[in-house]
PDB file of C-alpha atoms in Angstrom:
ATOM      1  CA  UNK A  21       0.114   0.024   0.089  1.00  0.00           C
ATOM      2  CA  UNK A  22       2.811   2.545   1.083  1.00  0.00           C
ATOM      3  CA  UNK A  23       4.834   1.674  -2.528  1.00  0.00           C
ATOM      4  CA  UNK A  24       1.587   2.506  -4.317  1.00  0.00           C
ATOM      5  CA  UNK A  25       1.139   5.672  -2.359  1.00  0.00           C
ATOM      6  CA  UNK A  26       5.219   6.377  -3.314  1.00  0.00           C
ATOM      7  CA  UNK A  27       4.718   5.737  -6.709  1.00  0.00           C
ATOM      8  CA  UNK A  28       1.365   7.756  -7.052  1.00  0.00           C
ATOM      9  CA  UNK A  29       3.350  10.807  -5.458  1.00  0.00           C
ATOM     10  CA  UNK A  30       6.686  10.260  -7.628  1.00  0.00           C
ATOM     11  CA  UNK A  31       3.824  10.434 -10.718  1.00  0.00           C
ATOM     12  CA  UNK A  32       2.632  13.476  -9.505  1.00  0.00           C
ATOM     13  CA  UNK A  33       5.486  15.440  -8.875  1.00  0.00           C
ATOM     14  CA  UNK A  34       7.035  14.204 -12.299  1.00  0.00           C
ATOM     15  CA  UNK A  35       3.614  15.401 -13.976  1.00  0.00           C
ATOM     16  CA  UNK A  36       3.299  18.631 -11.971  1.00  0.00           C
ATOM     17  CA  UNK A  37       4.720  20.963 -14.405  1.00  0.00           C
ATOM     18  CA  UNK A  38       2.569  19.763 -16.994  1.00  0.00           C
ATOM     19  CA  UNK A  39      -0.382  20.591 -14.606  1.00  0.00           C
ATOM     20  CA  UNK A  40       0.716  23.878 -14.817  1.00  0.00           C
ATOM     21  CA  UNK A  41       0.638  24.660 -18.323  1.00  0.00           C
ATOM     22  CA  UNK A  42      -2.410  22.986 -18.968  1.00  0.00           C
ATOM     23  CA  UNK A  43      -4.852  26.289 -19.172  1.00  0.00           C
ATOM     24  CA  UNK A  44      -1.934  27.287 -21.637  1.00  0.00           C
ATOM     25  CA  UNK A  45      -2.048  23.869 -23.557  1.00  0.00           C
ATOM     26  CA  UNK A  46      -2.703  25.345 -27.252  1.00  0.00           C
ATOM     27  CA  UNK A  47      -6.153  24.305 -28.772  1.00  0.00           C
ATOM     28  CA  UNK A  48      -6.403  24.223 -32.439  1.00  0.00           C
ATOM     29  CA  UNK A  49      -8.763  26.681 -33.277  1.00  0.00           C
ATOM     30  CA  UNK A  50     -10.993  27.300 -36.633  1.00  0.00           C
ATOM     31  CA  UNK A  51     -10.097  30.311 -39.110  1.00  0.00           C
ATOM     32  CA  UNK A  52     -12.784  32.726 -39.882  1.00  0.00           C
ATOM     33  CA  UNK A  53     -13.067  35.366 -42.617  1.00  0.00           C
ATOM     34  CA  UNK A  54     -14.758  38.600 -42.322  1.00  0.00           C
ATOM     35  CA  UNK A  55     -15.672  41.096 -44.713  1.00  0.00           C
ATOM     36  CA  UNK A  56     -15.062  44.780 -44.182  1.00  0.00           C
ATOM     37  CA  UNK A  57     -18.143  44.965 -42.254  1.00  0.00           C
ATOM     38  CA  UNK A  58     -17.355  42.153 -39.889  1.00  0.00           C
ATOM     39  CA  UNK A  59     -20.012  39.389 -41.482  1.00  0.00           C
ATOM     40  CA  UNK A  60     -18.370  36.106 -41.473  1.00  0.00           C
ATOM     41  CA  UNK A  61     -18.069  35.013 -45.033  1.00  0.00           C
ATOM     42  CA  UNK A  62     -16.109  31.738 -44.667  1.00  0.00           C
ATOM     43  CA  UNK A  63     -14.767  29.030 -41.936  1.00  0.00           C
ATOM     44  CA  UNK A  64     -11.696  27.216 -42.563  1.00  0.00           C
ATOM     45  CA  UNK A  65     -11.208  24.246 -40.695  1.00  0.00           C
ATOM     46  CA  UNK A  66      -8.746  20.987 -40.711  1.00  0.00           C
ATOM     47  CA  UNK A  67     -11.002  17.917 -41.577  1.00  0.00           C
ATOM     48  CA  UNK A  68      -8.392  16.041 -39.450  1.00  0.00           C
ATOM     49  CA  UNK A  69      -8.924  17.758 -36.339  1.00  0.00           C
ATOM     50  CA  UNK A  70     -12.235  19.638 -36.674  1.00  0.00           C
ATOM     51  CA  UNK A  71     -13.815  23.019 -35.608  1.00  0.00           C
ATOM     52  CA  UNK A  72     -13.435  24.857 -32.316  1.00  0.00           C
ATOM     53  CA  UNK A  73     -13.802  28.642 -30.759  1.00  0.00           C
ATOM     54  CA  UNK A  74     -12.415  28.949 -27.684  1.00  0.00           C
ATOM     55  CA  UNK A  75     -14.674  30.893 -25.489  1.00  0.00           C
ATOM     56  CA  UNK A  76     -14.043  32.407 -22.082  1.00  0.00           C
ATOM     57  CA  UNK A  77     -16.044  31.713 -18.735  1.00  0.00           C
ATOM     58  CA  UNK A  78     -17.748  34.695 -18.631  1.00  0.00           C
ATOM     59  CA  UNK A  79     -19.089  34.336 -21.982  1.00  0.00           C
ATOM     60  CA  UNK A  80     -20.510  30.441 -21.224  1.00  0.00           C
ATOM     61  CA  UNK A  81     -24.335  30.687 -20.361  1.00  0.00           C
ATOM     62  CA  UNK A  82     -24.734  29.391 -16.970  1.00  0.00           C
ATOM     63  CA  UNK A  83     -27.590  27.256 -18.519  1.00  0.00           C
ATOM     64  CA  UNK A  84     -24.519  25.500 -20.429  1.00  0.00           C
ATOM     65  CA  UNK A  85     -22.641  25.069 -16.882  1.00  0.00           C
ATOM     66  CA  UNK A  86     -25.440  23.799 -14.835  1.00  0.00           C
ATOM     67  CA  UNK A  87     -26.489  21.130 -17.822  1.00  0.00           C
ATOM     68  CA  UNK A  88     -23.299  20.203 -17.829  1.00  0.00           C
ATOM     69  CA  UNK A  89     -22.983  19.762 -14.196  1.00  0.00           C
ATOM     70  CA  UNK A  90     -26.052  18.192 -13.921  1.00  0.00           C
ATOM     71  CA  UNK A  91     -25.365  15.230 -16.993  1.00  0.00           C
ATOM     72  CA  UNK A  92     -21.421  14.681 -16.059  1.00  0.00           C
ATOM     73  CA  UNK A  93     -20.686  15.275 -13.057  1.00  0.00           C
ATOM     74  CA  UNK A  94     -22.997  16.741 -10.137  1.00  0.00           C
ATOM     75  CA  UNK A  95     -20.652  16.785  -7.531  1.00  0.00           C
ATOM     76  CA  UNK A  96     -18.164  18.729  -9.639  1.00  0.00           C
ATOM     77  CA  UNK A  97     -18.231  22.349  -7.409  1.00  0.00           C
ATOM     78  CA  UNK A  98     -17.116  20.129  -4.156  1.00  0.00           C
ATOM     79  CA  UNK A  99     -14.832  17.490  -5.333  1.00  0.00           C
ATOM     80  CA  UNK A 100     -11.050  17.420  -5.488  1.00  0.00           C
ATOM     81  CA  UNK A 101     -11.034  16.072  -8.927  1.00  0.00           C
ATOM     82  CA  UNK A 102     -11.815  12.404  -7.987  1.00  0.00           C
ATOM     83  CA  UNK A 103     -15.277  11.282  -7.140  1.00  0.00           C
ATOM     84  CA  UNK A 104     -14.430   8.097  -5.166  1.00  0.00           C
ATOM     85  CA  UNK A 105     -18.398   7.529  -4.540  1.00  0.00           C
ATOM     86  CA  UNK A 106     -18.834   7.980  -8.283  1.00  0.00           C
ATOM     87  CA  UNK A 107     -16.051   5.577  -9.225  1.00  0.00           C
ATOM     88  CA  UNK A 108     -16.967   2.912  -6.667  1.00  0.00           C
ATOM     89  CA  UNK A 109     -20.995   3.125  -7.691  1.00  0.00           C
ATOM     90  CA  UNK A 110     -20.243   2.518 -11.214  1.00  0.00           C
ATOM     91  CA  UNK A 111     -17.961  -0.210 -10.467  1.00  0.00           C
ATOM     92  CA  UNK A 112     -20.641  -1.966  -8.519  1.00  0.00           C
ATOM     93  CA  UNK A 113     -23.101  -0.818 -11.456  1.00  0.00           C
ATOM     94  CA  UNK A 114     -21.014  -2.722 -14.082  1.00  0.00           C
ATOM     95  CA  UNK A 115     -20.040  -5.627 -12.232  1.00  0.00           C
ATOM     96  CA  UNK A 116     -23.538  -6.241 -11.641  1.00  0.00           C
ATOM     97  CA  UNK A 117     -24.875  -5.808 -15.412  1.00  0.00           C
ATOM     98  CA  UNK A 118     -21.474  -7.916 -16.824  1.00  0.00           C
ATOM     99  CA  UNK A 119     -20.894  -4.713 -19.018  1.00  0.00           C
ATOM    100  CA  UNK A 120     -19.727  -1.328 -19.138  1.00  0.00           C
ATOM    101  CA  UNK A 121     -22.768   0.894 -18.468  1.00  0.00           C
ATOM    102  CA  UNK A 122     -21.888   3.736 -16.104  1.00  0.00           C
ATOM    103  CA  UNK A 123     -19.197   5.749 -15.659  1.00  0.00           C
ATOM    104  CA  UNK A 124     -17.322   7.488 -12.843  1.00  0.00           C
ATOM    105  CA  UNK A 125     -15.270   9.809 -14.197  1.00  0.00           C
ATOM    106  CA  UNK A 126     -15.897  13.759 -12.598  1.00  0.00           C
ATOM    107  CA  UNK A 127     -15.458  16.487 -15.444  1.00  0.00           C
ATOM    108  CA  UNK A 128     -11.832  17.260 -14.200  1.00  0.00           C
ATOM    109  CA  UNK A 129     -10.995  13.841 -15.075  1.00  0.00           C
ATOM    110  CA  UNK A 130     -12.726  14.019 -18.872  1.00  0.00           C
ATOM    111  CA  UNK A 131     -10.771  16.906 -19.092  1.00  0.00           C
ATOM    112  CA  UNK A 132      -7.065  14.978 -18.523  1.00  0.00           C
ATOM    113  CA  UNK A 133      -8.415  12.082 -20.412  1.00  0.00           C
ATOM    114  CA  UNK A 134      -9.085  14.938 -23.457  1.00  0.00           C
ATOM    115  CA  UNK A 135      -6.015  16.426 -23.010  1.00  0.00           C
ATOM    116  CA  UNK A 136      -3.588  13.550 -22.452  1.00  0.00           C
ATOM    117  CA  UNK A 137      -4.814   9.842 -22.504  1.00  0.00           C
ATOM    118  CA  UNK A 138      -7.623  10.484 -25.388  1.00  0.00           C
ATOM    119  CA  UNK A 139      -5.290   7.776 -27.498  1.00  0.00           C
ATOM    120  CA  UNK A 140      -4.465   5.323 -24.970  1.00  0.00           C
ATOM    121  CA  UNK A 141      -6.727   2.353 -24.010  1.00  0.00           C
ATOM    122  CA  UNK A 142      -8.945   2.362 -20.854  1.00  0.00           C
ATOM    123  CA  UNK A 143      -6.589   0.594 -18.562  1.00  0.00           C
ATOM    124  CA  UNK A 144      -6.431   1.036 -14.838  1.00  0.00           C
ATOM    125  CA  UNK A 145      -3.210   2.268 -14.889  1.00  0.00           C
ATOM    126  CA  UNK A 146      -4.577   5.192 -17.315  1.00  0.00           C
ATOM    127  CA  UNK A 147      -7.639   5.785 -14.590  1.00  0.00           C
ATOM    128  CA  UNK A 148      -5.274   6.007 -11.739  1.00  0.00           C
ATOM    129  CA  UNK A 149      -2.802   8.437 -13.400  1.00  0.00           C
ATOM    130  CA  UNK A 150      -5.924  10.593 -14.844  1.00  0.00           C
ATOM    131  CA  UNK A 151      -6.802  10.540 -11.266  1.00  0.00           C
ATOM    132  CA  UNK A 152      -3.769  11.743  -9.855  1.00  0.00           C
ATOM    133  CA  UNK A 153      -3.388  14.418 -12.637  1.00  0.00           C
ATOM    134  CA  UNK A 154      -7.167  15.555 -12.004  1.00  0.00           C
ATOM    135  CA  UNK A 155      -6.892  15.764  -8.048  1.00  0.00           C
ATOM    136  CA  UNK A 156      -3.479  17.918  -8.959  1.00  0.00           C
ATOM    137  CA  UNK A 157      -5.337  20.348 -11.349  1.00  0.00           C
ATOM    138  CA  UNK A 158      -7.804  20.850  -9.001  1.00  0.00           C
ATOM    139  CA  UNK A 159      -4.965  22.028  -6.632  1.00  0.00           C
ATOM    140  CA  UNK A 160      -3.706  24.227  -9.554  1.00  0.00           C
ATOM    141  CA  UNK A 161      -6.831  26.016 -10.594  1.00  0.00           C
ATOM    142  CA  UNK A 162      -9.644  27.314  -9.758  1.00  0.00           C
ATOM    143  CA  UNK A 163     -13.105  25.047 -10.713  1.00  0.00           C
ATOM    144  CA  UNK A 164     -14.460  27.959 -12.715  1.00  0.00           C
ATOM    145  CA  UNK A 165     -11.433  27.763 -14.792  1.00  0.00           C
ATOM    146  CA  UNK A 166     -11.407  24.094 -15.077  1.00  0.00           C
ATOM    147  CA  UNK A 167     -15.393  24.380 -16.402  1.00  0.00           C
ATOM    148  CA  UNK A 168     -14.082  26.760 -19.014  1.00  0.00           C
ATOM    149  CA  UNK A 169     -11.252  24.351 -20.438  1.00  0.00           C
ATOM    150  CA  UNK A 170     -13.498  21.376 -20.407  1.00  0.00           C
ATOM    151  CA  UNK A 171     -16.219  22.888 -22.152  1.00  0.00           C
ATOM    152  CA  UNK A 172     -13.831  24.362 -24.884  1.00  0.00           C
ATOM    153  CA  UNK A 173     -11.903  20.612 -25.010  1.00  0.00           C
ATOM    154  CA  UNK A 174     -14.507  18.053 -25.241  1.00  0.00           C
ATOM    155  CA  UNK A 175     -15.518  16.717 -28.683  1.00  0.00           C
ATOM    156  CA  UNK A 176     -19.483  17.062 -29.176  1.00  0.00           C
ATOM    157  CA  UNK A 177     -19.443  15.197 -32.354  1.00  0.00           C
ATOM    158  CA  UNK A 178     -19.572  16.227 -35.962  1.00  0.00           C
ATOM    159  CA  UNK A 179     -15.980  17.598 -35.985  1.00  0.00           C
ATOM    160  CA  UNK A 180     -17.193  20.088 -32.876  1.00  0.00           C
ATOM    161  CA  UNK A 181     -15.004  20.602 -30.374  1.00  0.00           C
ATOM    162  CA  UNK A 182     -15.734  22.563 -27.454  1.00  0.00           C
ATOM    163  CA  UNK A 183     -19.319  24.367 -26.884  1.00  0.00           C
ATOM    164  CA  UNK A 184     -19.170  27.451 -29.099  1.00  0.00           C
ATOM    165  CA  UNK A 185     -18.358  25.106 -32.291  1.00  0.00           C
ATOM    166  CA  UNK A 186     -21.089  22.593 -31.061  1.00  0.00           C
ATOM    167  CA  UNK A 187     -23.410  25.714 -30.630  1.00  0.00           C
ATOM    168  CA  UNK A 188     -23.067  26.888 -34.149  1.00  0.00           C
TER     169      UNK A 188
END
């Protein structure tokens, strides 16, 4: 047990500089071409990556924020990046149904997954690393900033990354 905690601490220490730069993580964005009157003429994006327009937290609808919290992680504003009860509840439900029917990841864990682990298989080790980094991210940034990053990072389908591209 103590060696596991030591390994988790070492992993966190090695990756803490990465967490400091998460808010500055460069996200691709769509290119917009406007006429001289400010009318949008065309939006350019790479079909390999999709569309994205970054939106600052004050410009995001409170209804979108509330709906996201209700659908994805009702403990977001109070958890430390990881919801142990949610993980246990999801594990029990999945074991009872003999399939994956429920997830236990918080919004913060989903953000970490999207930025660092999206191309890796879902293993216990990767989930553990996500949890450690999610906890660390909650220590580095206020919840509103994590929500802003999440809503600008997550894939909403049809080549739309982030809430603004999805809304358009």
